[in-house]
Amino acid sequence: MRKKKLFVISALALTISTLISPITANAALPVAVNNQSIPSLAPMLEHVTPAVVSIAIEGKQISKQRLPEAYQFFFGQNFPSEQVQERPFRGLGSGVIIDADKGYIVTNQHVINNADKIMVQLYDGHEVTAKLIGSDKSSDIALLQINTPQKLTAIKLANSDKLRVGDFAIAIGNPFGLGQTVTSGIVSALGRSGLNLENIENFIQTDAAINSGNSGGALINLNGELIGINTAILAPDRGNVGIGFAIPSNMVNNLAAQIIKFGHVQRGTLGIQGRELTAELAKTFGYGTNQGAFVNQVMPNSAAQKAGLRAGDIITTVNGSPIRSFSELRAKVATLGAGKTLTLQAMRNGKLQPFTVTLSASHDNSVQADDLHASLMGAKLTNTMFNGKAHGVKVSQLMKGSRAARSGLLKGDIIIGLNRTAITNLDQLRKALEHPPKVIALEIQRSNNVLYIIIR
């Protein structure tokens, strides 16, 4: 094994010495050859790297262990069947400063998930405690904010819709906690999806080396502009094999703007059901390529119906940018935000037709409770109605032994108040927990009774 490694290193050294044979091993590299400057990314990176930060988190992880049935035999049926433990954990990741004046930093939601403490290390080594402004689990984006006297550098966002396969790409992040690291490659593919079907995916694929710890870091172009946020790798052994994925900068920009304005993502919806376009399906509907989004059904009273879209249409562009798949259409629409107006082109009866659509608000009325407050981890919350009117927030799912369960919540409980303020829906609860008091008293309706549960 050792001989094999030495052979690889020798081969690399041989390649380098062949390229620069006139230069001795101890000589300094020239700044120019034949009066031509040697290409280097260094000047651009000197301006960009201060905008990429390292993120360290601390939190508590819940583990459950089923106890032998003999315990209940000896101690009674009321003795717990599971042992629940909270174990501290630490995690590392990366982030990108997008607003130097306000201290906004974008990272991945999975980087800061369940964190009780978030520390940001700046390029110059200074460490600052960060505040979580909001996050979106479905798109894996989180927005942090820091307040520091240090002068910050923000990165400029590129228009990711203009990317082409073959464009150069540079990844900057904190792999394996080593510190800031730069790798380079190209854009290998666009519009990638299917890594997790429950999430909103429209990834840039790159062969720039991305490893554990790079999550939340920057993928930039040769102009030093952000084209994506690095988020995942495809590798059986969790190492780099030249297949990395990044969330496009346009999606990042739209999501961050919504989190800044509302504290959460107000997802938009078109109101269609569809599928990926195959070559056979495209031929059946008189379309010459299999790139596009096929519309199976248009929902009544939806934004799509109001705009004139019909079942059988093939959507080919959004705001002038090509649509490669139904997954890409879904991701773009979901991250644009409710109320946004966009222009579509769709193929109908062999002809392209334009449509103008104003997106409706998504009717996704449920949320994982830890997105609102860490002490509610393990519960799923859903808007509920009574006599046709909003009537609080229902605990629709509850993980046994979770922090929410140990706080006293039960499945079926309805949160109707918080610290003497009435709560009728998730938006009100989310707003009340944006700046939570030290002690939170949840007013709960349980069957025909009303009680208070205190969480911290």
Coordinates of N, CA, C and O in Angstrom, one line a residue, residues 70-181:
A70 N -38.3 -7.0 31.7 CA -38.2 -7.4 33.1 C -38.3 -6.2 34.0 O -38.8 -6.3 35.2
Y71 N -37.9 -5.0 33.6 CA -38.0 -3.8 34.4 C -39.4 -3.5 34.7 O -39.7 -3.2 35.9
Q72 N -40.3 -3.6 33.7 CA -41.7 -3.4 34.0 C -42.4 -4.4 34.8 O -43.3 -4.2 35.6
F73 N -41.8 -5.7 34.7 CA -42.4 -6.8 35.5 C -42.1 -6.5 37.0 O -42.9 -6.7 37.9
F74 N -40.8 -6.0 37.3 CA -40.4 -5.8 38.7 C -40.9 -4.5 39.2 O -41.3 -4.4 40.4
F75 N -40.9 -3.4 38.4 CA -41.2 -2.1 38.9 C -42.6 -1.6 38.5 O -43.0 -0.5 38.8
G76 N -43.4 -2.4 37.7 CA -44.8 -2.0 37.4 C -44.9 -1.5 35.9 O -43.9 -1.1 35.3
Q77 N -46.1 -1.5 35.4 CA -46.4 -1.1 34.1 C -46.1 0.4 33.8 O -46.0 0.8 32.7
N78 N -46.1 1.2 34.9 CA -45.9 2.6 34.7 C -44.4 3.0 34.6 O -44.0 4.1 34.3
F79 N -43.5 2.0 34.8 CA -42.1 2.2 34.6 C -41.8 2.4 33.1 O -42.3 1.6 32.3
P80 N -41.0 3.4 32.7 CA -40.8 3.7 31.3 C -40.2 2.5 30.6 O -39.4 1.7 31.1
S81 N -40.7 2.3 29.3 CA -40.2 1.2 28.5 C -38.9 1.6 27.8 O -38.2 0.7 27.2
E82 N -38.6 2.9 27.8 CA -37.4 3.4 27.1 C -36.6 4.3 28.0 O -37.1 5.0 28.8
Q83 N -35.3 4.3 27.8 CA -34.4 5.2 28.5 C -34.0 6.3 27.6 O -33.5 6.0 26.5
V84 N -34.2 7.5 27.9 CA -33.9 8.7 27.1 C -32.7 9.4 27.7 O -32.7 9.8 28.8
Q85 N -31.8 9.7 26.8 CA -30.6 10.4 27.2 C -30.3 11.6 26.3 O -30.6 11.5 25.1
E86 N -29.8 12.7 26.9 CA -29.4 13.9 26.2 C -27.9 13.9 26.2 O -27.3 13.9 27.2
R87 N -27.3 13.8 25.0 CA -25.9 13.9 24.9 C -25.4 15.1 24.1 O -26.0 15.4 23.1
P88 N -24.4 15.8 24.7 CA -24.0 17.0 24.0 C -23.2 16.6 22.7 O -22.6 15.6 22.6
F89 N -23.4 17.4 21.7 CA -22.7 17.2 20.4 C -22.1 18.5 19.9 O -22.6 19.6 20.2
R90 N -21.1 18.4 19.0 CA -20.6 19.5 18.3 C -20.5 19.3 16.8 O -20.4 18.1 16.4
G91 N -20.6 20.3 16.1 CA -20.5 20.2 14.6 C -19.8 21.3 14.0 O -19.6 22.4 14.6
L92 N -19.3 21.1 12.7 CA -18.6 22.1 12.0 C -19.2 22.3 10.6 O -19.7 21.3 10.0
G93 N -19.1 23.5 10.1 CA -19.5 23.8 8.8 C -19.0 25.1 8.3 O -18.0 25.6 8.8
S94 N -19.6 25.6 7.3 CA -19.1 26.9 6.6 C -20.3 27.8 6.4 O -21.5 27.4 6.5
G95 N -20.0 29.0 6.1 CA -21.0 30.0 5.8 C -20.5 31.1 4.9 O -19.3 31.2 4.7
V96 N -21.4 31.9 4.4 CA -21.0 33.0 3.4 C -21.7 34.3 3.8 O -22.9 34.3 4.0
I97 N -20.9 35.3 4.0 CA -21.4 36.7 4.3 C -22.0 37.3 3.1 O -21.4 37.4 2.1
I98 N -23.3 37.6 3.1 CA -24.0 38.2 2.0 C -24.4 39.6 2.2 O -24.8 40.3 1.2
D99 N -24.3 40.1 3.4 CA -24.5 41.5 3.7 C -23.6 42.0 4.8 O -23.8 41.6 6.0
A100 N -22.6 42.7 4.5 CA -21.5 43.1 5.5 C -22.1 44.1 6.5 O -21.7 44.1 7.6
D101 N -22.9 45.0 6.0 CA -23.5 46.1 7.0 C -24.3 45.5 8.0 O -24.3 45.9 9.2
K102 N -25.2 44.5 7.7 CA -26.1 43.9 8.6 C -25.6 42.6 9.2 O -26.3 42.0 10.1
G103 N -24.5 42.1 8.7 CA -23.9 40.9 9.3 C -24.7 39.6 9.0 O -24.6 38.7 9.7
Y104 N -25.3 39.6 7.8 CA -26.1 38.4 7.4 C -25.2 37.3 6.8 O -24.3 37.7 6.0
I105 N -25.3 36.1 7.3 CA -24.5 35.0 6.8 C -25.5 33.9 6.4 O -26.4 33.5 7.1
V106 N -25.3 33.3 5.2 CA -26.1 32.2 4.7 C -25.3 30.9 4.9 O -24.1 30.9 4.7
T107 N -26.0 29.9 5.4 CA -25.4 28.5 5.5 C -26.5 27.5 5.2 O -27.6 27.8 4.8
N108 N -26.1 26.2 5.4 CA -27.1 25.2 5.3 C -27.9 25.0 6.6 O -27.4 25.1 7.7
Q109 N -29.2 24.6 6.4 CA -30.0 24.3 7.6 C -29.4 23.1 8.4 O -29.4 23.1 9.6
H110 N -28.9 22.1 7.7 CA -28.4 21.0 8.4 C -27.1 21.3 9.2 O -26.8 20.5 10.1
V111 N -26.5 22.4 8.9 CA -25.3 22.7 9.6 C -25.6 23.2 11.0 O -24.9 22.9 12.0
I112 N -26.7 23.9 11.2 CA -27.1 24.5 12.5 C -28.3 23.8 13.1 O -28.8 24.3 14.1
N113 N -28.7 22.7 12.5 CA -29.9 22.0 13.1 C -29.6 21.6 14.5 O -28.6 21.0 14.8
N114 N -30.6 21.9 15.4 CA -30.6 21.5 16.8 C -29.5 22.2 17.6 O -29.1 21.7 18.7
A115 N -28.9 23.3 17.0 CA -27.8 23.9 17.7 C -28.4 24.8 18.9 O -29.4 25.6 18.7
D116 N -27.7 24.7 20.0 CA -28.0 25.6 21.1 C -27.1 26.9 21.1 O -27.5 27.9 21.6
K117 N -26.0 26.7 20.5 CA -25.0 27.8 20.4 C -24.3 27.7 19.0 O -23.9 26.6 18.6
I118 N -24.2 28.9 18.4 CA -23.6 28.9 17.0 C -22.5 29.9 17.1 O -22.7 31.1 17.4
M119 N -21.3 29.5 16.8 CA -20.1 30.4 16.8 C -19.6 30.5 15.3 O -19.5 29.5 14.6
V120 N -19.3 31.7 15.0 CA -18.7 32.0 13.6 C -17.3 32.5 13.8 O -17.0 33.4 14.5
Q121 N -16.4 31.9 13.0 CA -15.0 32.3 13.0 C -14.7 33.0 11.7 O -14.9 32.4 10.6
L122 N -14.4 34.3 11.8 CA -14.1 35.1 10.6 C -12.7 34.7 10.0 O -11.9 34.0 10.6
Y123 N -12.5 35.2 8.8 CA -11.3 34.9 8.1 C -10.0 35.3 8.9 O -9.0 34.6 8.8
D124 N -10.1 36.4 9.7 CA -9.0 36.9 10.4 C -8.8 36.2 11.8 O -7.9 36.5 12.5
G125 N -9.7 35.2 12.0 CA -9.5 34.4 13.3 C -10.5 34.8 14.4 O -10.6 34.1 15.4
H126 N -11.1 36.0 14.3 CA -12.0 36.4 15.3 C -13.2 35.5 15.4 O -13.8 35.1 14.4
E127 N -13.7 35.2 16.6 CA -14.9 34.4 16.8 C -16.0 35.3 17.4 O -15.8 36.1 18.2
V128 N -17.2 35.0 16.8 CA -18.4 35.8 17.2 C -19.6 34.9 17.3 O -19.7 33.9 16.6
T129 N -20.4 35.1 18.3 CA -21.6 34.3 18.5 C -22.7 34.8 17.5 O -22.9 36.0 17.3
A130 N -23.3 33.9 16.8 CA -24.3 34.2 15.8 C -25.7 33.9 16.3 O -25.9 33.1 17.1
K131 N -26.6 34.7 15.7 CA -28.0 34.5 16.0 C -28.7 33.9 14.8 O -28.5 34.3 13.7
L132 N -29.6 33.0 15.0 CA -30.3 32.4 13.9 C -31.6 33.2 13.6 O -32.4 33.4 14.4
I133 N -31.6 33.8 12.4 CA -32.7 34.6 12.0 C -33.9 33.7 11.5 O -35.1 34.0 11.7
G134 N -33.6 32.7 10.8 CA -34.6 31.8 10.3 C -34.0 30.7 9.4 O -32.8 30.8 8.9
S135 N -34.8 29.7 9.1 CA -34.3 28.6 8.3 C -35.4 27.9 7.5 O -36.6 28.1 7.8
D136 N -35.0 27.2 6.5 CA -36.0 26.4 5.7 C -35.5 25.0 5.5 O -34.5 24.9 4.7
K137 N -36.1 24.1 6.1 CA -35.6 22.7 6.1 C -35.7 22.1 4.7 O -34.8 21.4 4.2
S138 N -36.8 22.4 4.0 CA -37.0 21.8 2.7 C -36.0 22.2 1.6 O -35.6 21.4 0.8
S139 N -35.5 23.4 1.7 CA -34.4 23.8 0.8 C -33.0 23.8 1.4 O -32.1 24.1 0.7
D140 N -33.0 23.5 2.7 CA -31.7 23.4 3.4 C -30.9 24.7 3.4 O -29.7 24.7 3.3
I141 N -31.6 25.8 3.7 CA -31.0 27.1 3.8 C -31.3 27.7 5.2 O -32.4 27.5 5.8
A142 N -30.3 28.3 5.8 CA -30.5 29.0 7.1 C -29.8 30.4 7.0 O -28.8 30.5 6.3
L143 N -30.3 31.4 7.7 CA -29.8 32.7 7.7 C -29.4 33.1 9.1 O -30.2 33.0 10.0
L144 N -28.1 33.4 9.3 CA -27.5 33.9 10.6 C -27.2 35.3 10.6 O -27.2 35.9 9.5
Q145 N -27.1 35.9 11.7 CA -26.6 37.3 11.8 C -25.6 37.4 12.9 O -25.8 36.9 14.0
I146 N -24.6 38.2 12.7 CA -23.6 38.5 13.7 C -23.4 40.0 13.9 O -23.7 40.8 13.0
N147 N -23.0 40.4 15.1 CA -22.8 41.8 15.4 C -21.4 41.9 15.9 O -21.1 41.4 17.0
T148 N -20.5 42.6 15.1 CA -19.1 42.7 15.5 C -18.6 44.0 15.0 O -19.0 44.5 14.0
P149 N -17.6 44.5 15.8 CA -16.9 45.8 15.3 C -16.0 45.5 14.1 O -15.5 46.5 13.5
Q150 N -15.6 44.2 13.9 CA -14.7 43.9 12.8 C -15.4 44.3 11.5 O -16.6 44.1 11.3
K151 N -14.5 44.7 10.5 CA -15.0 45.1 9.2 C -15.3 43.8 8.4 O -14.4 42.9 8.3
L152 N -16.5 43.6 7.9 CA -16.8 42.4 7.2 C -16.8 42.6 5.7 O -16.9 43.7 5.2
T153 N -16.6 41.5 5.0 CA -16.6 41.5 3.6 C -17.7 40.6 3.1 O -17.8 39.5 3.5
A154 N -18.6 41.2 2.2 CA -19.7 40.4 1.7 C -19.3 39.9 0.2 O -18.5 40.6 -0.5
I155 N -20.0 38.8 -0.2 CA -19.7 38.3 -1.5 C -20.9 38.8 -2.4 O -22.0 38.9 -2.0
K156 N -20.5 39.1 -3.7 CA -21.5 39.5 -4.6 C -22.2 38.2 -5.2 O -21.5 37.2 -5.5
L157 N -23.5 38.3 -5.4 CA -24.2 37.1 -5.9 C -24.3 37.2 -7.5 O -24.7 38.2 -8.0
A158 N -24.0 36.1 -8.1 CA -24.1 36.0 -9.6 C -25.6 35.6 -9.9 O -26.3 35.1 -9.1
N159 N -25.9 35.7 -11.2 CA -27.2 35.2 -11.7 C -27.0 33.7 -12.1 O -26.4 33.4 -13.1
S160 N -27.4 32.8 -11.2 CA -27.1 31.4 -11.4 C -27.9 30.8 -12.6 O -27.6 29.8 -13.2
D161 N -28.9 31.5 -13.1 CA -29.7 31.1 -14.3 C -28.8 31.2 -15.6 O -29.1 30.6 -16.6
K162 N -27.7 32.0 -15.5 CA -26.8 32.2 -16.6 C -25.7 31.1 -16.7 O -24.9 31.1 -17.6
L163 N -25.7 30.2 -15.7 CA -24.6 29.2 -15.7 C -24.7 28.2 -16.8 O -25.8 27.9 -17.3
R164 N -23.6 27.7 -17.3 CA -23.5 26.7 -18.3 C -22.6 25.6 -17.9 O -21.7 25.8 -17.1
V165 N -23.0 24.4 -18.3 CA -22.1 23.2 -18.0 C -20.7 23.5 -18.7 O -20.7 23.9 -19.8
G166 N -19.7 23.4 -17.9 CA -18.3 23.6 -18.4 C -17.8 24.9 -17.8 O -16.5 25.2 -17.9
D167 N -18.6 25.8 -17.2 CA -18.1 27.0 -16.5 C -17.2 26.6 -15.4 O -17.5 25.6 -14.7
F168 N -16.1 27.4 -15.2 CA -15.2 27.1 -14.1 C -15.9 27.4 -12.7 O -16.7 28.3 -12.6
A169 N -15.6 26.6 -11.7 CA -16.2 26.8 -10.4 C -15.2 26.6 -9.3 O -14.3 25.7 -9.4
I170 N -15.2 27.4 -8.3 CA -14.2 27.3 -7.2 C -15.0 27.2 -5.9 O -15.9 27.9 -5.6
A171 N -14.7 26.1 -5.1 CA -15.4 25.9 -3.8 C -14.5 26.4 -2.7 O -13.3 26.1 -2.6
I172 N -15.1 27.1 -1.7 CA -14.4 27.6 -0.5 C -15.1 27.1 0.7 O -16.3 27.3 0.8
G173 N -14.4 26.6 1.6 CA -15.1 26.1 2.9 C -14.1 25.6 3.9 O -12.9 25.9 3.8
N174 N -14.6 24.9 4.9 CA -13.9 24.4 6.0 C -13.9 22.9 6.1 O -14.5 22.4 7.1
P175 N -13.4 22.1 5.2 CA -13.5 20.7 5.2 C -12.8 20.0 6.4 O -11.6 20.4 6.7
F176 N -13.5 19.1 7.0 CA -12.9 18.4 8.1 C -12.4 19.2 9.3 O -11.5 18.8 10.1
G177 N -12.8 20.5 9.3 CA -12.3 21.4 10.3 C -10.9 21.9 10.2 O -10.2 22.4 11.1
L178 N -10.3 21.7 9.0 CA -8.9 22.0 8.7 C -8.7 23.5 8.7 O -7.6 24.0 8.9
G179 N -9.7 24.3 8.4 CA -9.6 25.7 8.1 C -9.9 26.0 6.7 O -10.2 25.1 5.9
Q180 N -9.9 27.3 6.3 CA -10.4 27.6 5.0 C -9.6 27.0 3.9 O -8.3 27.0 3.9
T181 N -10.3 26.3 3.0 CA -9.6 25.6 1.9 C -10.3 25.9 0.6 O -11.5 26.1 0.5

